[in-house]
Amino acid sequence: MVDVDLLVRSVLVPDAAPLADRAPSPDNPLAMSVQFVRGMGPKRAALFERLGVRTVEDLLLFAPRDYLERTAPISIIRVQPDRLVTVTGTVQQISFKTVGRGRTLLTIVVGDDTAVLKAVWFNQPFRAEHFHEGDRVVLCGKAALFGDALQMNSPDYEVLEPDAPAQFAEGIVAVYPATEGLTQNVIRKIVRECVERYGDALVDAVPESIRTRDGLVSLKQAVAHVHFPPAREAAQAARRRLKFDELFTIQLGLALRRRRIRTQTAAPIPVTAEIDARIRRLFGFTLTAAQERVIAEVRADLAEPRPMNRLLQGDVGSGKTVIAVYAMLAAVANQQQAAVMAPTAILAEQHFAAIERMLAHSRVRRALLVGGASAAKRRANLAAIAKGEVDIVVGTHAVIQKDVAFARLGAVVIDEQHKFGVAQRATLRKKGPAPHCLVMTATPIPRTLAMTAFGDLDLSVLDEMPPGRRPVQTWHVPREKTAEAFAFIRSEIKRGRQAYFVYPLIEEQAPFPPPPAPPRRPTSDPQRRPAPQPLFPRKAAGASQAETHDDADAAQKVLKSAEEMHRRLSSEIYPDLAIGLLHGRMSPEEKDRVMAGFRTRRLHVLVSTVVIEVGIDVPNATLMVIEHAERFGLAQLHQLRGRIGRGRYQGYCLLFADPSTDEARQRIAILTQTADGFRIAEEDLRLRGPGEFLGARQHGLTELRLASLIDDADLLRLARKEAFDLVVADPTLAAPDLAPLRAYLKAKLAPRPGLTPIG
Ligand code: ADP
Ligand code: MG
């Protein structure tokens, strides 16, 4: 709920004034706390709150998780075996016994004027409390013949209130997400009360033209039918409408934000044929078709007098640097400055080195800005940048964002590597006149997720690897095969290759969300503060988020195991080889020294704890051992694997893993089967869900309660098209028939007085 508030607020606040008179009135029943609904009271209201239901509107939109079909009741004498039937009757007998080892059996005998029937439940002792002799009940299920007695196993049932009409139980009945202390009956009754009494207060925010075009039922009908559907199809149509609303709201927010970005101005960066040829000469290879396509997209963006706002996705090794360099040199050729920002100092240095190699003989003036430099050097650099005497600046996110003033910043490349920096985009945009902006990520994001989480950006995809790349061979190494694996690694090292041993946990970072105020361990590396939120929360590694207090312990253990592995490798397994250790608590100088040792091949093996530090390019390193691979997310493992197989030699990834769950086994299996990052991303989304996939809640995805990014892709496309078309046609949503939509967005903005805020 809160996420879309944020999204909409960030979109609408600057333009919100004209909407101000449309604030919902305080006595709007939809905004009323549910505790004032008849039959509710504070105790039940607290239970509903646990289900995320706080207002009458929440309750109206509180969709069932499933439906039961109940036929019209018949006399018990007419019940036939194996047919779905409904009967009503009176409870005549209740027996509850323990059968065998802790197994329980609850039996009730129900009779009407014509016959009796047994209903049984195994191992559900709590149900015994639901029945009392003399209660009138409805049972719905299939009966089977035991001897000559009819018996229903775990039927759906309802205990009727003494004066309740029997047909209450007929037809299609909603089943709600449950919480302890709230029975389905209570939920149904309160929902009915709410729909009958307050349903009319709902205002349909989706314009009729859109509803008609897309075959969407009205909001009132959707709410009535989602809870009390006259038929299965009605429930489906109702759900489709409610899902559409969720998706449409998010897409509308994105469309408005995109429009706002596009009303900013930027200096156009035209790329003439001559500039294009000059840039291409720097690349010592023919571009892939995918690179050509993306360059054309970027070129078109740069030529516009409004800022480029593009997300480039490409698997590790797909050649994103070419695109980044192209955009930056285009800016420089147009007398503009360009900057590239990397998430860590090591990656910034690597970008700088790549740019140095390409531009060695050019007159383009480059500067590297990282935390380690001396104060004097830094001051000199900053002054030169401010005076326009530097063309390309390479640095870390933190450094460039903090205090750098550019003379004329024309293009910015943000290398997100494997995290997603929505907040960073926002900060950056505040800096002076809007530069053209290219965000790069090495994590393939499934299309539907990208359209939702990054739907205000234009998307480019590098879906093709440079030629001659051999896909990394990936093996699962169970414990009993470790010796063989070590021998294989030795043989490859003897042939001149190098190996990584990785502990993929980031040992000095808190999982998301960060615990309130953890005493942060002092870190000697200023680049790492504030710690970026890891993309892959520990939860994916089998721990719950409630366990954050164990974090420091876990971190300690990771470091310990890396140190231990380093010791074992150097003293027992490969005493004749040179083994290096890299971890997050080393000083930048120490890290540099170790990295240099590995790059220059002085070290044969690099033991590393920190994922991001492995974002380095050493083509001769073709072997990677990932310890505890079962504990890490698919995308993360795929990322890591991308570090090898970058050069001429065959890469091998050895997953040391003892998966104990089906899900973990699936993850390992998928990795051994495919190297296609997008396929892996789809699987990852399927296994973990969108929130976990992105590892963050800032993307508005928690608003998706009914709609699924996996199953509702078509509806998502429809909602996106409608939202974007609407904003293009009417950028301020000024048309009279959009008044309810404006009011709806405005209501999303209003604080909810008297309710406990969450978030
Ligand atoms: P990414 O940043 O997407 O992980 P890089 O830009 O670092 O990938 O490219 C990976 C490697 O492939 C680099 O060594 C680069 O020089 C090389 N490369 C990029 N594009 C091509 C191409 N079209 N043909 C051959 N090699 C390429
Ligand atoms: Mg790269």
XYZ file of N, CA, C and O in Angstrom, residues 437-550:
456
model
N 21.144 10.197 -19.612
C 21.466 9.234 -18.563
C 21.258 7.788 -19.043
O 20.200 7.431 -19.552
N 22.294 6.996 -18.884
C 22.226 5.582 -19.248
C 22.533 4.751 -18.007
O 23.602 4.897 -17.417
N 21.582 3.936 -17.602
C 21.802 3.065 -16.447
C 22.075 1.661 -16.962
O 21.317 1.141 -17.779
N 23.170 1.063 -16.504
C 23.492 -0.285 -16.996
C 23.365 -1.292 -15.867
O 23.793 -1.037 -14.752
N 22.781 -2.420 -16.178
C 22.773 -3.477 -15.178
C 23.123 -4.803 -15.822
O 22.746 -5.069 -16.962
N 23.872 -5.594 -15.077
C 24.297 -6.895 -15.589
C 23.315 -7.983 -15.197
O 23.487 -9.129 -15.561
N 22.294 -7.611 -14.434
C 21.319 -8.623 -14.054
C 20.158 -8.585 -15.035
O 19.448 -7.597 -15.097
N 19.985 -9.632 -15.790
C 18.823 -9.648 -16.678
C 17.562 -9.585 -15.829
O 17.442 -10.282 -14.836
N 16.663 -8.727 -16.226
C 15.416 -8.558 -15.488
C 14.287 -9.019 -16.399
O 14.180 -8.547 -17.521
N 13.467 -9.947 -15.934
C 12.364 -10.385 -16.783
C 11.537 -9.185 -17.242
O 11.339 -8.234 -16.499
N 11.073 -9.277 -18.458
C 10.401 -8.172 -19.123
C 9.272 -7.543 -18.283
O 9.195 -6.331 -18.123
N 8.402 -8.384 -17.738
C 7.247 -7.842 -17.012
C 7.698 -7.101 -15.756
O 7.099 -6.110 -15.364
N 8.761 -7.605 -15.155
C 9.260 -6.959 -13.953
C 9.912 -5.626 -14.315
O 9.709 -4.617 -13.644
N 10.655 -5.614 -15.400
C 11.301 -4.378 -15.831
C 10.249 -3.323 -16.157
O 10.387 -2.161 -15.804
N 9.160 -3.753 -16.797
C 8.112 -2.807 -17.172
C 7.435 -2.218 -15.947
O 6.819 -1.173 -16.002
N 7.511 -2.924 -14.843
C 6.851 -2.462 -13.638
C 7.815 -1.663 -12.758
O 7.542 -0.541 -12.367
N 8.959 -2.248 -12.481
C 9.877 -1.593 -11.565
C 10.622 -0.443 -12.236
O 10.981 0.526 -11.586
N 10.872 -0.556 -13.526
C 11.641 0.475 -14.223
C 10.888 0.993 -15.430
O 11.487 1.395 -16.426
N 9.579 0.979 -15.296
C 8.752 1.291 -16.451
C 8.807 2.735 -16.900
O 8.254 3.079 -17.934
N 9.456 3.609 -16.121
C 9.590 4.992 -16.564
C 10.840 5.175 -17.419
O 11.095 6.244 -17.940
N 11.632 4.122 -17.518
C 12.844 4.183 -18.342
C 12.586 3.512 -19.689
O 11.758 2.626 -19.804
N 13.348 3.936 -20.681
C 13.351 3.171 -21.923
C 14.286 1.988 -21.720
O 15.278 2.089 -21.013
N 13.959 0.885 -22.335
C 14.736 -0.325 -22.098
C 15.520 -0.725 -23.334
O 14.991 -0.728 -24.445
N 16.775 -1.070 -23.119
C 17.588 -1.663 -24.184
C 18.148 -2.964 -23.653
O 18.459 -3.077 -22.478
N 18.278 -3.924 -24.524
C 18.770 -5.222 -24.084
C 19.895 -5.697 -25.002
O 19.740 -5.700 -26.223
N 21.011 -6.088 -24.402
C 22.067 -6.757 -25.171
C 21.860 -8.255 -24.978
O 22.236 -8.813 -23.957
N 21.233 -8.869 -25.963
C 20.857 -10.272 -25.788
C 21.723 -11.183 -26.647
O 21.278 -12.235 -27.089
N 22.929 -10.742 -26.880
C 23.798 -11.533 -27.758
C 25.227 -11.379 -27.245
O 25.656 -10.282 -26.919
N 25.955 -12.467 -27.171
C 27.327 -12.397 -26.691
C 28.271 -12.136 -27.863
O 27.997 -12.568 -28.982
N 29.390 -11.459 -27.616
C 30.396 -11.331 -28.677
C 30.801 -12.711 -29.167
O 30.731 -13.681 -28.407
N 31.200 -12.795 -30.420
C 31.491 -14.112 -30.997
C 32.662 -14.794 -30.287
O 33.502 -14.149 -29.671
N 32.676 -16.113 -30.394
C 33.811 -16.873 -29.866
C 33.721 -17.165 -28.377
O 34.616 -17.755 -27.805
N 32.634 -16.700 -27.763
C 32.464 -16.982 -26.337
C 32.002 -18.415 -26.162
O 31.029 -18.831 -26.765
N 32.713 -19.157 -25.338
C 32.220 -20.507 -25.058
C 31.464 -20.480 -23.751
O 31.996 -20.003 -22.755
N 30.234 -20.981 -23.737
C 29.500 -20.944 -22.468
C 30.249 -21.717 -21.388
O 30.858 -22.755 -21.660
N 30.228 -21.177 -20.205
C 30.895 -21.814 -19.071
C 30.242 -23.162 -18.792
O 29.026 -23.284 -18.822
N 31.055 -24.164 -18.560
C 30.493 -25.458 -18.137
C 30.299 -25.446 -16.641
O 31.203 -25.085 -15.897
N 29.123 -25.835 -16.220
C 28.803 -25.757 -14.796
C 28.473 -27.139 -14.252
O 27.685 -27.868 -14.844
N 29.115 -27.468 -13.165
C 28.876 -28.777 -12.547
C 28.471 -28.621 -11.106
O 28.965 -27.738 -10.405
N 27.636 -29.510 -10.694
C 27.317 -29.600 -9.276
C 28.273 -30.598 -8.642
O 28.372 -31.744 -9.084
N 28.990 -30.168 -7.633
C 29.953 -31.051 -6.964
C 29.441 -31.400 -5.575
O 29.479 -30.561 -4.666
N 28.926 -32.611 -5.399
C 28.523 -33.001 -4.046
C 29.773 -33.281 -3.200
O 30.874 -33.442 -3.729
N 29.553 -33.334 -1.913
C 30.675 -33.438 -0.987
C 31.662 -34.543 -1.344
O 32.880 -34.344 -1.314
N 31.125 -35.710 -1.734
C 32.045 -36.846 -1.950
C 32.916 -36.671 -3.194
O 33.858 -37.421 -3.407
N 32.604 -35.650 -3.993
C 33.413 -35.448 -5.206
C 34.417 -34.312 -5.069
O 35.063 -33.943 -6.056
N 34.543 -33.745 -3.859
C 35.406 -32.566 -3.738
C 36.852 -32.866 -4.127
O 37.497 -32.048 -4.772
N 37.343 -34.038 -3.746
C 38.746 -34.351 -4.034
C 38.984 -34.337 -5.546
O 39.967 -33.761 -6.030
N 38.065 -34.940 -6.277
C 38.165 -34.925 -7.739
C 38.186 -33.500 -8.271
O 38.953 -33.177 -9.182
N 37.309 -32.676 -7.696
C 37.220 -31.290 -8.150
C 38.549 -30.567 -7.910
O 39.056 -29.861 -8.784
N 39.106 -30.778 -6.728
C 40.389 -30.129 -6.437
C 41.464 -30.575 -7.432
O 42.291 -29.781 -7.875
N 41.439 -31.853 -7.777
C 42.441 -32.376 -8.715
C 42.252 -31.737 -10.097
O 43.222 -31.352 -10.755
N 40.983 -31.600 -10.501
C 40.708 -30.991 -11.801
C 41.206 -29.537 -11.842
O 41.845 -29.107 -12.804
N 40.943 -28.824 -10.745
C 41.381 -27.429 -10.687
C 42.900 -27.354 -10.784
O 43.455 -26.528 -11.523
N 43.569 -28.277 -10.059
C 45.023 -28.276 -10.124
C 45.498 -28.468 -11.568
O 46.397 -27.756 -12.044
N 44.846 -29.393 -12.280
C 45.322 -29.668 -13.641
C 45.127 -28.436 -14.532
O 45.988 -28.124 -15.359
N 44.033 -27.714 -14.337
C 43.820 -26.500 -15.133
C 44.829 -25.414 -14.771
O 45.305 -24.677 -15.633
N 45.126 -25.319 -13.484
C 46.101 -24.305 -13.063
C 47.478 -24.639 -13.641
O 48.206 -23.755 -14.090
N 47.773 -25.939 -13.683
C 49.061 -26.358 -14.272
C 49.125 -25.953 -15.751
O 50.205 -25.721 -16.295
N 47.938 -25.863 -16.374
C 47.925 -25.437 -17.775
C 47.899 -23.915 -17.913
O 47.678 -23.391 -18.991
N 48.087 -23.244 -16.789
C 48.236 -21.794 -16.872
C 47.028 -20.974 -16.455
O 47.066 -19.745 -16.474
N 45.918 -21.650 -16.102
C 44.723 -20.889 -15.754
C 44.737 -20.481 -14.276
O 45.617 -20.871 -13.520
N 43.738 -19.702 -13.884
C 43.621 -19.260 -12.493
C 42.202 -19.531 -11.978
O 41.284 -19.688 -12.766
N 42.081 -19.549 -10.653
C 40.796 -19.957 -10.070
C 40.321 -18.997 -8.979
O 41.121 -18.452 -8.226
N 39.002 -18.803 -8.947
C 38.370 -18.107 -7.823
C 37.729 -19.132 -6.898
O 37.117 -20.094 -7.356
N 37.836 -18.891 -5.602
C 37.025 -19.614 -4.622
C 36.160 -18.556 -3.941
O 36.689 -17.641 -3.325
N 34.863 -18.686 -4.071
C 34.003 -17.589 -3.620
C 33.062 -18.015 -2.500
O 32.440 -19.080 -2.563
N 32.982 -17.163 -1.516
C 31.937 -17.260 -0.499
C 30.977 -16.127 -0.773
O 31.275 -14.980 -0.460
N 29.859 -16.407 -1.382
C 29.080 -15.291 -1.943
C 28.392 -14.388 -0.926
O 27.877 -13.369 -1.300
N 28.358 -14.722 0.331
C 27.763 -13.782 1.283
C 28.617 -12.535 1.363
O 29.835 -12.601 1.323
N 27.927 -11.417 1.503
C 28.651 -10.155 1.663
C 28.835 -9.974 3.148
O 27.876 -9.723 3.868
N 30.025 -10.097 3.642
C 30.129 -10.313 5.073
C 29.957 -9.075 5.920
O 29.773 -9.165 7.106
N 29.951 -7.895 5.321
C 29.849 -6.759 6.227
C 28.580 -5.965 6.011
O 28.452 -4.857 6.465
N 27.634 -6.542 5.295
C 26.427 -5.787 5.048
C 25.236 -6.412 5.730
O 25.169 -7.605 5.914
N 24.294 -5.550 6.060
C 23.057 -6.033 6.656
C 22.119 -6.434 5.537
O 22.133 -5.847 4.470
N 21.290 -7.427 5.788
C 20.290 -7.766 4.774
C 19.244 -6.677 4.744
O 19.123 -5.890 5.660
N 18.440 -6.669 3.680
C 17.362 -5.692 3.585
C 16.146 -6.193 4.341
O 15.814 -7.339 4.240
N 15.372 -5.438 5.094
C 15.688 -4.045 5.370
C 16.743 -3.943 6.450
O 16.846 -4.845 7.285
N 17.507 -2.850 6.467
C 18.565 -2.770 7.460
C 17.957 -2.710 8.847
O 16.910 -2.086 9.031
N 18.550 -3.372 9.804
C 18.043 -3.294 11.170
C 18.118 -1.854 11.650
O 18.922 -1.077 11.158
N 17.230 -1.464 12.579
C 17.064 -0.063 12.952
C 18.378 0.691 13.174
O 18.641 1.660 12.505
N 19.155 0.264 14.105
C 20.404 0.982 14.346
C 21.503 0.023 14.757
O 21.856 -0.059 15.912
N 22.002 -0.745 13.813
C 23.024 -1.703 14.188
C 24.330 -0.965 14.429
O 24.626 -0.012 13.714
N 25.061 -1.335 15.463
C 26.362 -0.712 15.634
C 27.233 -1.144 14.463
O 27.606 -2.305 14.366
N 27.454 -0.225 13.548
C 28.216 -0.607 12.360
C 29.667 -0.831 12.701
O 30.277 -0.030 13.381
N 30.151 -1.908 12.228
C 31.561 -2.191 12.428
C 32.354 -1.120 11.696
O 32.026 -0.760 10.573
N 33.359 -0.586 12.333
C 34.129 0.425 11.603
C 34.751 -0.218 10.367
O 35.178 -1.369 10.402
N 34.721 0.510 9.290
C 35.345 -0.063 8.106
C 36.387 0.911 7.623
O 36.221 2.132 7.697
N 37.450 0.380 7.144
C 38.559 1.236 6.783
C 38.381 1.789 5.373
O 39.141 2.605 4.927
N 37.363 1.318 4.683
C 37.210 1.732 3.297
C 36.039 2.698 3.165
O 34.887 2.310 3.239
N 36.330 3.960 2.958
C 35.250 4.947 2.892
C 34.321 4.717 1.709
O 33.181 5.143 1.721
N 34.780 4.005 0.691
C 33.939 3.725 -0.468
C 32.726 2.884 -0.110
O 31.734 2.878 -0.802
N 32.848 2.148 0.946
C 31.800 1.179 1.218
C 30.745 1.742 2.163
O 29.902 1.025 2.645
N 30.811 3.007 2.456
C 29.841 3.582 3.357
C 29.035 4.646 2.641
O 29.630 5.521 2.005
N 27.722 4.697 2.660
C 26.864 3.713 3.323
C 26.827 2.408 2.540
O 26.924 2.431 1.322
N 26.698 1.324 3.263
C 26.715 0.027 2.598
C 25.556 -0.068 1.620
O 24.427 0.212 1.974
N 25.828 -0.423 0.388
C 24.712 -0.613 -0.539
C 23.871 -1.787 -0.087
O 24.382 -2.734 0.504
N 22.571 -1.691 -0.341
C 21.726 -2.805 0.054
C 21.954 -3.959 -0.893
O 21.958 -3.773 -2.107
N 22.176 -5.146 -0.346
C 22.428 -6.264 -1.241
C 21.191 -6.587 -2.052
O 20.080 -6.452 -1.553
N 21.409 -6.976 -3.259
C 20.301 -7.360 -4.110
C 19.630 -8.608 -3.588
O 18.448 -8.808 -3.712
N 20.413 -9.474 -3.013
C 19.881 -10.766 -2.597
C 19.863 -10.848 -1.100
O 20.857 -11.119 -0.464
N 18.688 -10.596 -0.523
C 18.631 -10.622 0.920
C 18.921 -12.019 1.426
O 18.739 -13.001 0.710
N 19.352 -12.057 2.648
C 19.728 -13.321 3.257
C 18.601 -14.331 3.204
O 18.811 -15.528 3.245
N 17.363 -13.837 3.147
C 16.220 -14.727 3.158
C 16.349 -15.789 2.073
O 16.041 -16.951 2.290
N 16.830 -15.368 0.923
C 16.991 -16.322 -0.158
C 18.006 -17.374 0.214
O 18.041 -18.455 -0.335
N 18.822 -17.048 1.180
C 19.848 -17.986 1.601
C 19.330 -18.850 2.739
O 20.095 -19.472 3.459
N 18.061 -18.885 2.903
C 17.488 -19.824 3.853
C 17.290 -19.263 5.247
O 16.857 -19.961 6.140
N 17.598 -18.005 5.457
C 17.392 -17.437 6.775
C 16.224 -16.466 6.708
O 15.939 -15.896 5.671
N 15.512 -16.284 7.789
C 14.380 -15.373 7.736
C 14.852 -13.977 8.086
O 15.873 -13.783 8.722
N 14.040 -12.995 7.663
C 14.455 -11.627 7.915
C 14.422 -11.293 9.394
O 15.006 -10.318 9.815
N 13.695 -12.116 10.137
C 13.633 -11.841 11.562
C 14.963 -12.136 12.232
O 15.194 -11.787 13.369
N 15.828 -12.784 11.515
C 17.078 -13.205 12.136
C 18.198 -12.189 11.996
O 19.359 -12.538 12.063
N 17.795 -10.936 11.772
C 18.845 -9.964 11.495
C 19.858 -9.829 12.627
O 20.983 -9.457 12.390
N 19.431 -10.129 13.833
C 20.383 -9.975 14.935
C 21.549 -10.950 14.816
O 22.582 -10.778 15.416
N 21.344 -12.011 14.031
C 22.426 -12.971 13.851
C 23.411 -12.529 12.792
O 24.370 -13.205 12.487
